[in-house]
Short mmCIF file of C-alpha atoms and ligand atoms in Angstrom, two decimals:
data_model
loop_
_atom_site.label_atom_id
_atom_site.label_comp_id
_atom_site.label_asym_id
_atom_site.label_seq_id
_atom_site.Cartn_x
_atom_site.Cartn_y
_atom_site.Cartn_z
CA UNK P 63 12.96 -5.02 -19.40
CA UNK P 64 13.90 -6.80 -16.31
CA UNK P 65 12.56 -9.74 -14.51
CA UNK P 66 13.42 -11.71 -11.32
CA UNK P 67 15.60 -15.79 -12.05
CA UNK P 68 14.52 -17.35 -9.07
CA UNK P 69 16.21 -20.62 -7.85
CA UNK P 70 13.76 -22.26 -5.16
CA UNK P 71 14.69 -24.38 -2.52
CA UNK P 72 16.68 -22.46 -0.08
CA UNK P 73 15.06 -21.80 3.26
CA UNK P 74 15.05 -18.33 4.17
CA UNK P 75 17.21 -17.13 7.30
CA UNK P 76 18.53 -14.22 9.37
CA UNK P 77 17.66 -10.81 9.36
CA UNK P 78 15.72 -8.14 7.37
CA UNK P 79 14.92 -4.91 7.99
CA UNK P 80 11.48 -3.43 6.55
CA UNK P 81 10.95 0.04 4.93
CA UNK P 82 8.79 2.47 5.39
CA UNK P 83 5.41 2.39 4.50
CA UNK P 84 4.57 2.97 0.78
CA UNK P 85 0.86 3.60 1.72
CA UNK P 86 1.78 6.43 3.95
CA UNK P 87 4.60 7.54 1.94
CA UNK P 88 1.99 8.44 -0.53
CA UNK P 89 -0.51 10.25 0.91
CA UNK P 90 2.20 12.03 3.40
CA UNK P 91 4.25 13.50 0.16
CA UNK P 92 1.08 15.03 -0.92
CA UNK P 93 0.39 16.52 2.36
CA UNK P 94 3.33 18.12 2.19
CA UNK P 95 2.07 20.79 0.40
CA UNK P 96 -0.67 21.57 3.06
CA UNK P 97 2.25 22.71 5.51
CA UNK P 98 2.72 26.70 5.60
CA UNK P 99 6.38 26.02 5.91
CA UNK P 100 9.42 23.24 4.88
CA UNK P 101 9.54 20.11 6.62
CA UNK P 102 11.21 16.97 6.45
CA UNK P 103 10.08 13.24 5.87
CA UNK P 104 11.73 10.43 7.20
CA UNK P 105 12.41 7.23 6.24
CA UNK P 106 10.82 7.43 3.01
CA UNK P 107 10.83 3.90 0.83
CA UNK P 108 12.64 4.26 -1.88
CA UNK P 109 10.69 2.88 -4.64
CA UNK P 110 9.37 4.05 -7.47
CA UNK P 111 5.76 4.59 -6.60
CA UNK P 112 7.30 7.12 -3.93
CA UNK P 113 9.49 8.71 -6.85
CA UNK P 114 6.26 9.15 -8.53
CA UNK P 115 4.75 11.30 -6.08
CA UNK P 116 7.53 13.10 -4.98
CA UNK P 117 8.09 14.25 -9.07
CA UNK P 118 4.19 15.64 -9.51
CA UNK P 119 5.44 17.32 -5.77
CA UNK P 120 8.38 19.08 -7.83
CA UNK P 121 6.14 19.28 -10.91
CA UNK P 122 3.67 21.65 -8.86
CA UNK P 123 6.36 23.77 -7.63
CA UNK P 124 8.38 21.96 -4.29
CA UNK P 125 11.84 22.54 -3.67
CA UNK P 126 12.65 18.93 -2.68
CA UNK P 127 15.88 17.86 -1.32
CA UNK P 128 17.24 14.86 -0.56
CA UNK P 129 19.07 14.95 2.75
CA UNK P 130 19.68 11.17 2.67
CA UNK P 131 18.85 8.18 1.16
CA UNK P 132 15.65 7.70 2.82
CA UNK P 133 14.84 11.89 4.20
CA UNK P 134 13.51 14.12 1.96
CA UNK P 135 13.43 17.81 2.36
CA UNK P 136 10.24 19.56 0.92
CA UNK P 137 9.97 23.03 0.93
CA UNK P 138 5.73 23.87 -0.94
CA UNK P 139 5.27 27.50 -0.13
CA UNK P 140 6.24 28.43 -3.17
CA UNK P 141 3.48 26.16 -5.03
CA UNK P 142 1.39 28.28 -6.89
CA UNK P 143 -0.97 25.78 -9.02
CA UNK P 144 -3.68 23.30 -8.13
CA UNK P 145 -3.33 21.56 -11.41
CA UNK P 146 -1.59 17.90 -11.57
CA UNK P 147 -0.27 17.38 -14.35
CA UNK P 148 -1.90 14.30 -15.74
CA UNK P 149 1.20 12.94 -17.47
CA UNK P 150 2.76 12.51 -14.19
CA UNK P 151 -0.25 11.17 -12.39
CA UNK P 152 -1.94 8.81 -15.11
CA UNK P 153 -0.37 5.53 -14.18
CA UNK P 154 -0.85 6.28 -10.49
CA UNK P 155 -3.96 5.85 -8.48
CA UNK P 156 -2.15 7.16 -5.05
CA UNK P 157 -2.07 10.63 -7.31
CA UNK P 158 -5.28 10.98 -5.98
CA UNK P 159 -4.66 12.30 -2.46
CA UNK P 160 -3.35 15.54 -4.58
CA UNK P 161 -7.30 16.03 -4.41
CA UNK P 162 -7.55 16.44 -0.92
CA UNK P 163 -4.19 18.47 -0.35
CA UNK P 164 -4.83 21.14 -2.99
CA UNK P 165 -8.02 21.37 -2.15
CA UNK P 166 -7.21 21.52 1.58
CA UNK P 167 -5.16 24.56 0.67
CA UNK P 168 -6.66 26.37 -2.48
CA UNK P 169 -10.20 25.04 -2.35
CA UNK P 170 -9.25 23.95 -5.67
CA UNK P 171 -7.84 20.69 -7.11
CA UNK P 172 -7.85 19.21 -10.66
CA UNK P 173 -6.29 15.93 -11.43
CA UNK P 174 -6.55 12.97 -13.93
CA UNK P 175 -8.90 10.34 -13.09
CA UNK P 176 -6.95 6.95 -11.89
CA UNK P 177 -7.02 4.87 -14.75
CA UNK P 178 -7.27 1.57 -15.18
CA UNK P 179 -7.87 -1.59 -12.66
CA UNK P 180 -7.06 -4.65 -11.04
CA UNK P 181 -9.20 -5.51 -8.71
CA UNK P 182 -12.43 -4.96 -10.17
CA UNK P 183 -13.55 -1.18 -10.49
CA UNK P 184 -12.20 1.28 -8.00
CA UNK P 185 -15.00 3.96 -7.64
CA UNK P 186 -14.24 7.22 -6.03
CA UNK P 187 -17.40 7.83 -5.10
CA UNK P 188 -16.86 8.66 -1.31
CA UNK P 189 -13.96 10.63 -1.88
CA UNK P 190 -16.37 12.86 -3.94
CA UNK P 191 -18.62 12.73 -1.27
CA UNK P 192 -16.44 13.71 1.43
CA UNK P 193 -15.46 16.56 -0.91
CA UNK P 194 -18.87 17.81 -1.79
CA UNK P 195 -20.00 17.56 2.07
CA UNK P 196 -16.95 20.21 2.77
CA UNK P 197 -18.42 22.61 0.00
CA UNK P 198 -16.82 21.88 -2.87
CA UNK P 199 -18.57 21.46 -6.32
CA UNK P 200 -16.67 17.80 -7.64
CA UNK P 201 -16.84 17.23 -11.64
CA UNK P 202 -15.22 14.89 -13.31
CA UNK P 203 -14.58 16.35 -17.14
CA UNK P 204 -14.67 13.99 -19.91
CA UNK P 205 -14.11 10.98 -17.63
CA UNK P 206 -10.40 12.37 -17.49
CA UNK P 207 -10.30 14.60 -15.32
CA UNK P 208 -11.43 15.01 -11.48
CA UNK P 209 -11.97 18.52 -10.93
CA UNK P 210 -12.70 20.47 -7.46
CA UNK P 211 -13.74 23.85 -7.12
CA UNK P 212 -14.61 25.72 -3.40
CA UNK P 213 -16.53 28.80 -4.58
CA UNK P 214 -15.93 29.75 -0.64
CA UNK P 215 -13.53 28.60 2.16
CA UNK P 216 -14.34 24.80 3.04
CA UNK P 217 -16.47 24.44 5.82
CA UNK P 218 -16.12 21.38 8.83
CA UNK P 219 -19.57 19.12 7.86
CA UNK P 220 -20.80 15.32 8.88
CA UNK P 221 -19.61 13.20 6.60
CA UNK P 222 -20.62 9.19 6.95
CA UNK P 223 -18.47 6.96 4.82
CA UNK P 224 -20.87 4.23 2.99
CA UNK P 225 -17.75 2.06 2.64
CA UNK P 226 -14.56 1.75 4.54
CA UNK P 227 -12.46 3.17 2.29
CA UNK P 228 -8.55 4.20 2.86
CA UNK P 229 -8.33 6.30 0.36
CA UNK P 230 -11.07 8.28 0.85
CA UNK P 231 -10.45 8.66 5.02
CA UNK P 232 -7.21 10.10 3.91
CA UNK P 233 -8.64 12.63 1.29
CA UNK P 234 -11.37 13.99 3.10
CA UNK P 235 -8.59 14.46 6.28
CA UNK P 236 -6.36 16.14 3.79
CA UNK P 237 -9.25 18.39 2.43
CA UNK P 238 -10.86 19.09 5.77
CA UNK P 239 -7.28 19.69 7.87
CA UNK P 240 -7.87 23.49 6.99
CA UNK P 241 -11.54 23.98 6.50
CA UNK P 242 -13.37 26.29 9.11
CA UNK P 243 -15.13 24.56 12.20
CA UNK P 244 -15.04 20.49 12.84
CA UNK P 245 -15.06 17.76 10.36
CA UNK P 246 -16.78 14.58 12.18
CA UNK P 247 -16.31 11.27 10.14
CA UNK P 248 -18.02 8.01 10.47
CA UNK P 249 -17.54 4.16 9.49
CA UNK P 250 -14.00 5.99 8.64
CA UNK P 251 -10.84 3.56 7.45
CA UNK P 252 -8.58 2.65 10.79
CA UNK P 253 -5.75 1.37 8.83
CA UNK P 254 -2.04 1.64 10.34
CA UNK P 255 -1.32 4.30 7.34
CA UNK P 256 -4.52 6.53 8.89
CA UNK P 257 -2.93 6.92 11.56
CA UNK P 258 0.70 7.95 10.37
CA UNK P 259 -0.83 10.66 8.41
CA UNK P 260 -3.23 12.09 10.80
CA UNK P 261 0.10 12.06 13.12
CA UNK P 262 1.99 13.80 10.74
CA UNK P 263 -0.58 16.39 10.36
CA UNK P 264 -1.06 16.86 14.01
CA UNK P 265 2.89 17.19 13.92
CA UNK P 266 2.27 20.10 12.02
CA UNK P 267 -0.35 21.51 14.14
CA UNK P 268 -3.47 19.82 12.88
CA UNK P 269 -6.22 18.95 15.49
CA UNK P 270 -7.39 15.41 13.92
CA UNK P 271 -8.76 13.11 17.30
CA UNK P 272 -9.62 9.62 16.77
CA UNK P 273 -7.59 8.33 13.58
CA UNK P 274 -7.51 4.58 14.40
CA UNK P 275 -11.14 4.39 15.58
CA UNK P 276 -14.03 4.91 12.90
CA UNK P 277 -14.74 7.87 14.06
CA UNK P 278 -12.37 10.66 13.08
CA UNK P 279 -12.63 14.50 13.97
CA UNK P 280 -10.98 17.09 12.35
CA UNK P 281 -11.04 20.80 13.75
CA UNK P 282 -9.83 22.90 11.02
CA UNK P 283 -6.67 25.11 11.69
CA UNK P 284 -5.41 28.33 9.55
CA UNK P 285 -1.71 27.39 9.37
CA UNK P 286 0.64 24.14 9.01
CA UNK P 287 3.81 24.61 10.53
CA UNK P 288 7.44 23.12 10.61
CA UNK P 289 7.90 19.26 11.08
CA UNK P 290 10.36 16.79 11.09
CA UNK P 291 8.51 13.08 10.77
CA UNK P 292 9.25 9.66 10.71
CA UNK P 293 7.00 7.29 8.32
CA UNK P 294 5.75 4.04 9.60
CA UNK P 295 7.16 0.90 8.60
CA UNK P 296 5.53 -1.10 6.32
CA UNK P 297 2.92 -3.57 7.64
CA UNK P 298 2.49 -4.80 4.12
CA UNK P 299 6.45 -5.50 3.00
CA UNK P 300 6.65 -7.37 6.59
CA UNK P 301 3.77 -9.46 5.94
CA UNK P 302 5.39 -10.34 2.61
CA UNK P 303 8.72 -11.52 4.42
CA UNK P 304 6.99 -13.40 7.07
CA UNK P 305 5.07 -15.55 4.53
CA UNK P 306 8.10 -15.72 2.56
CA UNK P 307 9.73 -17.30 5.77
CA UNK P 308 7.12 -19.51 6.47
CA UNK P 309 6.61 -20.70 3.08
CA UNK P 310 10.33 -21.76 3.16
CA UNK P 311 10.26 -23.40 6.29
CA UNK P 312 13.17 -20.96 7.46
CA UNK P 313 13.66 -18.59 10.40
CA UNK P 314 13.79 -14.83 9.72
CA UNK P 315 13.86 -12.04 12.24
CA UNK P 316 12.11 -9.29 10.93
CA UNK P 317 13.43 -5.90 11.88
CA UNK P 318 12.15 -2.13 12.46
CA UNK P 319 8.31 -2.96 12.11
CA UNK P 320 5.04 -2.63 14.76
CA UNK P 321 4.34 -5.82 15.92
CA UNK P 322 0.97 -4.25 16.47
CA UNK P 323 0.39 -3.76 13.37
CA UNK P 324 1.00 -7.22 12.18
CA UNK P 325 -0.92 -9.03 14.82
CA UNK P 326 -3.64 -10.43 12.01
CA UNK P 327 -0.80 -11.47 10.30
CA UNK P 328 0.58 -13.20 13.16
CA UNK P 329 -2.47 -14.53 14.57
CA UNK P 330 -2.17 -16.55 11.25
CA UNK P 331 0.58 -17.74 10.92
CA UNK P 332 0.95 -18.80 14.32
CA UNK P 333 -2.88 -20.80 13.17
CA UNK P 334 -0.42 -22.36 10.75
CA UNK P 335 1.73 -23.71 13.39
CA UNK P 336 4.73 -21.04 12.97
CA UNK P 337 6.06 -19.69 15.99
CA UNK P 338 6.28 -16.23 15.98
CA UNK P 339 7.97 -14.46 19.03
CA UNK P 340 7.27 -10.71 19.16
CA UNK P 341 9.92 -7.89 20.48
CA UNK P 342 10.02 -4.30 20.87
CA UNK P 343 10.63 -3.98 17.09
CA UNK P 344 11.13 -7.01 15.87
CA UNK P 345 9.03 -10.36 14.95
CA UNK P 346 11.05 -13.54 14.81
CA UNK P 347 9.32 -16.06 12.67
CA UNK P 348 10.30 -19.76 12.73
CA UNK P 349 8.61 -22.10 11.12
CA UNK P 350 11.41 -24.74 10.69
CA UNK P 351 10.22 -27.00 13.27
CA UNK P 352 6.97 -28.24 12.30
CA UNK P 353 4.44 -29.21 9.46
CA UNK P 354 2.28 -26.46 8.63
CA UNK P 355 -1.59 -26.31 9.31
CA UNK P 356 -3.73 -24.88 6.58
CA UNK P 357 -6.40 -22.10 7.97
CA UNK P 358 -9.21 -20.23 6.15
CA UNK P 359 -8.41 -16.10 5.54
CA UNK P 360 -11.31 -13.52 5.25
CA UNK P 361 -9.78 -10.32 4.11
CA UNK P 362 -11.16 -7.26 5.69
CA UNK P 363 -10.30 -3.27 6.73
CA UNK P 364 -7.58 -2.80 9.29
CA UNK P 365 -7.51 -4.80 12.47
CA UNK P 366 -8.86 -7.83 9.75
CA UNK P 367 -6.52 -9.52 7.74
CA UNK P 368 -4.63 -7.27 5.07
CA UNK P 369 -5.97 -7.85 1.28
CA UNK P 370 -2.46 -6.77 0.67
CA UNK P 371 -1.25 -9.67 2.14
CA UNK P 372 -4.28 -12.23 0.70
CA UNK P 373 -1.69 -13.27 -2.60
CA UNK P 374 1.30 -14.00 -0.83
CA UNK P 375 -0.46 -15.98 1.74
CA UNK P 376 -2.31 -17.72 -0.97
CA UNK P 377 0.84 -18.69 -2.66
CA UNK P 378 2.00 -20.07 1.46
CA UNK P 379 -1.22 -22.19 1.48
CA UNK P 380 -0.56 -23.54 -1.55
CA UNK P 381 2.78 -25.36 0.27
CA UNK P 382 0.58 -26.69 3.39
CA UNK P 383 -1.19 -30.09 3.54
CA UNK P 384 -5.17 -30.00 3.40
CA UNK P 385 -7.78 -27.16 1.72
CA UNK P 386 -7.61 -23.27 2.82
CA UNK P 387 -10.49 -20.91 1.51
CA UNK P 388 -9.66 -17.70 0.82
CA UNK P 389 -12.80 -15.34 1.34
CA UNK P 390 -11.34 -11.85 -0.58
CA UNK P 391 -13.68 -9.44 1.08
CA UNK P 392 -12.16 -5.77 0.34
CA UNK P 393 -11.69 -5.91 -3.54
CA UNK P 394 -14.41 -7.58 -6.23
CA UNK P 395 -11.49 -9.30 -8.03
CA UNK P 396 -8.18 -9.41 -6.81
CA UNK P 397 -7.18 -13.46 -7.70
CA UNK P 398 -5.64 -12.49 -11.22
CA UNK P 399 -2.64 -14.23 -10.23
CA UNK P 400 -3.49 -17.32 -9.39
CA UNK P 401 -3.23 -18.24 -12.95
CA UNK P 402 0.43 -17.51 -12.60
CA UNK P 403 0.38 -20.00 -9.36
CA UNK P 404 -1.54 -22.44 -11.64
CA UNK P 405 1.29 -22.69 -14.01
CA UNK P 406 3.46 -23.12 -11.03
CA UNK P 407 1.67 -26.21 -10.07
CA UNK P 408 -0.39 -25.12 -7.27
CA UNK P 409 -4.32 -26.51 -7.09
CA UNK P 410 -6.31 -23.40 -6.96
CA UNK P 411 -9.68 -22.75 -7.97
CA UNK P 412 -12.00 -19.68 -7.65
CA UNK P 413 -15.73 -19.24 -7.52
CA UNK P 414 -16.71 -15.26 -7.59
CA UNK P 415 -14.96 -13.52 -3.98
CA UNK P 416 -13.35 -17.62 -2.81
CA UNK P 417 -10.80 -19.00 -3.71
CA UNK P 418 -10.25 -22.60 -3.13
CA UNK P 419 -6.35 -23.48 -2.10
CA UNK P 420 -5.82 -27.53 -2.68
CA UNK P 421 -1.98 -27.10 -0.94
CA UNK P 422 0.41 -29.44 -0.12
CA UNK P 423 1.75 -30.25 -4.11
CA UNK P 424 4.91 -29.51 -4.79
CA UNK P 425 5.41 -26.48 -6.79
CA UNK P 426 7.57 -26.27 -10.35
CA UNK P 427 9.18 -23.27 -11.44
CA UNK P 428 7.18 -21.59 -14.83
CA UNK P 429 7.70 -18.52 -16.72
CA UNK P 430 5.43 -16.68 -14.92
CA UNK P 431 4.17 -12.79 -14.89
CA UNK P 432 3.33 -10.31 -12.43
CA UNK P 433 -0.10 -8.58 -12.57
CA UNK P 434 0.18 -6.69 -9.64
CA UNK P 435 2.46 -5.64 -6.61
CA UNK P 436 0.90 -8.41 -4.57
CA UNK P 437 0.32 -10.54 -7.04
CA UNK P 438 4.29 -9.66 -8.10
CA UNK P 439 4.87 -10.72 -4.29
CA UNK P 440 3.38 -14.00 -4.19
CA UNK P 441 5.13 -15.14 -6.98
CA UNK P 442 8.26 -14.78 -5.54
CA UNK P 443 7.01 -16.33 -2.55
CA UNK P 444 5.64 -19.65 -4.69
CA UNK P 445 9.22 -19.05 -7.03
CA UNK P 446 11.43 -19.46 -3.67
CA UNK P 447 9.82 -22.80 -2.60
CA UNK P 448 9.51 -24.37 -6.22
CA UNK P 449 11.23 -26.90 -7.90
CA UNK P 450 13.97 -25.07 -10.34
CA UNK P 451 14.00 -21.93 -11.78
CA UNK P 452 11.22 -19.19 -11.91
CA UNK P 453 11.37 -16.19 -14.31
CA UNK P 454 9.34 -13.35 -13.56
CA UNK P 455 8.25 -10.79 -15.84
CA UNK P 456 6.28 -7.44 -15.46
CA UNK P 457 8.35 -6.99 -12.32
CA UNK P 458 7.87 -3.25 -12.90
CA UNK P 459 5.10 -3.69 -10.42
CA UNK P 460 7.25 -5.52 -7.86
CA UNK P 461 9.60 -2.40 -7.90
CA UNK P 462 6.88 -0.16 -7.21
CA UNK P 463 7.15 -1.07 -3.55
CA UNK P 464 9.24 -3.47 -2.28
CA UNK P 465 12.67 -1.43 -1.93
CA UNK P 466 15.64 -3.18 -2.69
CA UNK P 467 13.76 -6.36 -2.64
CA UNK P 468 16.34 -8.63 -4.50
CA UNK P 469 19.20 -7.04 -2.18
CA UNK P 470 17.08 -7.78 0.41
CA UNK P 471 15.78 -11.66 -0.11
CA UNK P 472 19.41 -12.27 -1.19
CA UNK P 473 20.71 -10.84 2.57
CA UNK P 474 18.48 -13.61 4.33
CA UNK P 475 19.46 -16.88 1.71
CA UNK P 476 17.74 -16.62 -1.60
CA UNK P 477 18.74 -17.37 -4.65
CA UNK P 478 17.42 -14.30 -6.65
CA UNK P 479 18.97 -12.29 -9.78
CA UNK P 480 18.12 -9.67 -12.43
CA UNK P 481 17.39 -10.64 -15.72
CA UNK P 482 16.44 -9.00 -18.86
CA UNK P 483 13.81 -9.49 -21.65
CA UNK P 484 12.28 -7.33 -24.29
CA UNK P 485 8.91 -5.77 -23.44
CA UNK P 486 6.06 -6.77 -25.92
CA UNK P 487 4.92 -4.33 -28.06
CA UNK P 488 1.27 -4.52 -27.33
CA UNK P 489 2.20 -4.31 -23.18
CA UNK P 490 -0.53 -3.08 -21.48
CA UNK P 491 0.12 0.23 -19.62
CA UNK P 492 0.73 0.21 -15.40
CA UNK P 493 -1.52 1.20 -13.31
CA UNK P 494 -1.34 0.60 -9.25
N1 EPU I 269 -14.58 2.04 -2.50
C1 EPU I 269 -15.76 2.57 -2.94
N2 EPU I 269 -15.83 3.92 -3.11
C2 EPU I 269 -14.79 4.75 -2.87
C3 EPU I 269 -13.58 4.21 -2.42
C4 EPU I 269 -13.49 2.85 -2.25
O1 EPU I 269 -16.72 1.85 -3.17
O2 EPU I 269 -14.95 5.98 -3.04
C5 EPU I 269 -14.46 0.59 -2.29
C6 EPU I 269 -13.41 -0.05 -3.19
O3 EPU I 269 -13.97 -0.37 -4.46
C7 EPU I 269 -12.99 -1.26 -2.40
C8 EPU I 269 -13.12 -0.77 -0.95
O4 EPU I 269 -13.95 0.37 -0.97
O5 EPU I 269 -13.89 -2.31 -2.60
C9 EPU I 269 -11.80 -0.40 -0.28
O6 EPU I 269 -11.10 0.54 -1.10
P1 EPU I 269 -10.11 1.62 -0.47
O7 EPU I 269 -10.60 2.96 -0.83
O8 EPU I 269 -9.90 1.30 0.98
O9 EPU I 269 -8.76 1.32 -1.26
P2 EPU I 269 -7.73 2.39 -1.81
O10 EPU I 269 -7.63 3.52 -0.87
O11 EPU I 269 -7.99 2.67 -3.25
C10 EPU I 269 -5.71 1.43 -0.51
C11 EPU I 269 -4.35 0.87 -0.85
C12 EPU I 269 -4.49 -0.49 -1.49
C13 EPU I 269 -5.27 -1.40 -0.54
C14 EPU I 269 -6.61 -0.77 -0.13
C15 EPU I 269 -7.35 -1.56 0.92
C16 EPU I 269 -3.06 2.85 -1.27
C17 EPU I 269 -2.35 3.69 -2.25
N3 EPU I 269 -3.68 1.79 -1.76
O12 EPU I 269 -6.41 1.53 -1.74
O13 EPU I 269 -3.16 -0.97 -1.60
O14 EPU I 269 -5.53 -2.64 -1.17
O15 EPU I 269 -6.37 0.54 0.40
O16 EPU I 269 -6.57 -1.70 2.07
O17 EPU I 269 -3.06 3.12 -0.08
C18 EPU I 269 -1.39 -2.19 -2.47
O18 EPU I 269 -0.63 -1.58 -1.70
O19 EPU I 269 -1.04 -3.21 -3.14
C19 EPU I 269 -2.76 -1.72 -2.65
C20 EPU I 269 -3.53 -2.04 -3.69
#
């Protein structure tokens, strides 16, 4: 197995250049397969999360090409089934949003139940809902299997999300993109990744008004046609580099993202004290000037502050002078790796949804493991600003979607490496 050597100490600087978005790559691969002809994706990350997807694509039927490292051709007419095949989609919980997509164009869709969790449980409830609301009868068999049967053609309905969920904004768009009349949703997700897919569907010929606001209307079409499209960058992977940069004390600029989308991000850090100077496509974050501030972070749906981001800022606090609170607002339990941080030194402790963030010790490389992408993130983060040198297992995660992230971090002044390890034999199986 490998894991990350991390020497700390080295302030990052110069340029990166972020990836698309892995939270769009995933539900726009599945959507795919709505589209009545081939189109072609662009600037897909290449990580293995994305790989994932793309395989149960093949798996169903796609003739996928790859035109270039990051464009994929994908040619679903000839997809005949709506099964996923739960071998492929097990370990995955972004296999989901095959639900909506083969339901959106058979009225029928069976696929394994996400497994597993991280943050505390991860009901699907609403995605059900949504499903259910557009006519179809939703089972799940066993507790494996999530199976969706229209016994006739989906029909537009009201459908009032009781949480703000991402996923299930995206499946209920998938499922209703083709169903007959208007789909009206409320208290719908407005996340950056919303947004990229109801684009991509309206490239297609969809008529989805409203993604971005919480109130999102579908009016069903009969056919998807031809696109080319361009993914999003990745709000999430910036995030990570500018609180990599910060925690350093260095100066990165940070290149082919939405400043936009990173403004609660920014709005942060600059409460830190970094300067952060924003371009047409590029943030430039310097925070070698001064001595940090610590702040308070509430996590919360898109425009709040990412819960994608809440580890690897946790692991930044834990470098700045005075107490930060951490209020984790989106997920029931999402501080699993601040036990990792622990070991590195850092003074955390956490009472239920807070976490308490004593910063300003200096922090000591550990053998340390990731227990989550995030999670994987922000040890990296603590690993570049600690004393010595930081091995990283389970970074498995890590690769799931951060692409090229050693290639990367090395590009701007780290001192990062590959390693290798055997994997314990009672290592508990991935789930994301
Ligand atoms: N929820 C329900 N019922 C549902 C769906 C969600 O109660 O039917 C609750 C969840 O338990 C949670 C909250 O609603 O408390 C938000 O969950 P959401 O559905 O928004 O999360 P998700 O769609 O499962 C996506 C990202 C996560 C990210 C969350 C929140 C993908 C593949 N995953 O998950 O990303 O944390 O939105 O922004 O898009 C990551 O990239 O590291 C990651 C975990």
């Amino acid at each position: 197995m490998e894991k990350f050597i991390i020497n700390g100490g080295n302030k990052l600087q110069g340029e990166v250049t972020i990836s698309g978005a892995k939270n769009a790559a995933v539900a726009i691969l599945p959507a795919t397969l709505l589209c009545d002809e081939p189109c072609i994706i662009e600037n897909i990350p290449n990580i293995s999360d994305v790989t994932r997807i793309a395989n149960i694509l093949a798996d169903l039927g796609a003739d996928i090409k790859r035109i270039d490292k990051t464009t994929l051709s994908i040619d679903p007419t000839k997809i005949k089934s709506h099964v996923v095949n739960s071998g492929l989609a097990s370990s995955m919980r972004a296999s989901y949003y095959f639900l909506g997509a083969l339901l959106g164009k058979f009225g029928k869709a069976s696929v394994v139940m996400p497994g597993g969790c991280f943050f505390g449980s991860r009901p699907i409830d609403q995605h059900i809902k949504g499903f259910n609301a557009l006519g179809a009868e939703t089972e799940i068999l066993n507790g494996a299997i999530i199976e969706s049967i229209a016994t006739s053609p989906l029909k537009g309905t009201y459908i009032y999300l009781d949480v703000v969920s991402v996923g299930a904004t995206m499946n209920i768009m998938l499922a209703a993109v083709k169903a007959k009349g208007e789909t009206i949703m409320e208290n719908a997700a407005k996340e950056p990744h919303i947004v990229d897919l109801a684009n991509f569907l309206n490239s297609m010929g969809a008529n989805i008004r409203g993604a971005g606001t919480d109130v999102i209307k579908i009016r069903g079409v009969n056919r998807l046609h031809s696109t080319t499209y361009s993914i999003i960058p990745d709000q999430i992977e910036a995030g990570t580099y500018m609180a990599a940069a910060a925690a350093t004390r260095g100066k990165i600029a940070v290149k082919n993202i939405t400043p936009k989308h990173l403004d609660s991000i920014s709005a942060k850090l600059r409460e830190m004290g970094v300067i952060i100077e924003e371009y047409d496509d590029t943030i430039v974050v310097d925070a070698t000037a001064k001595t940090l501030r610590r702040c308070n972070i509430k996590t919360m749906p898109h425009p709040g502050f990412p819960t994608d981001c809440q580890p690897q800022f946790a692991a930044l606090l834990a470098t700045v002078g005075g107490t930060s609170i951490i209020n984790e607002n989106v997920w029931d339990n999402r501080f699993q790796y601040i036990g990792e941080l622990l070991r590195m030194g850092a003074r955390i402790s956490v009472e239920g949804k807070l976490a308490v963030i004593e910063g300003g010790t200096k922090l000591t490389a550990a053998p340390v493991s990731a227990t989550d992408l995030r999670a994987g993130a922000a040890l990296i983060i603590a690993a570049l600003v600690a004393d010595g040198t930081t091995e990283i297992t389970n970074i498995k995660y890590i690769i799931r979607g951060y692409e090229e992230i050693v290639e990367k971090l090395q590009s701007i002044g780290a001192d990062i490496s590959i390693g290798y390890y055997e994997e314990p034999e009672n290592a508990v199986a991935e789930v994301s």
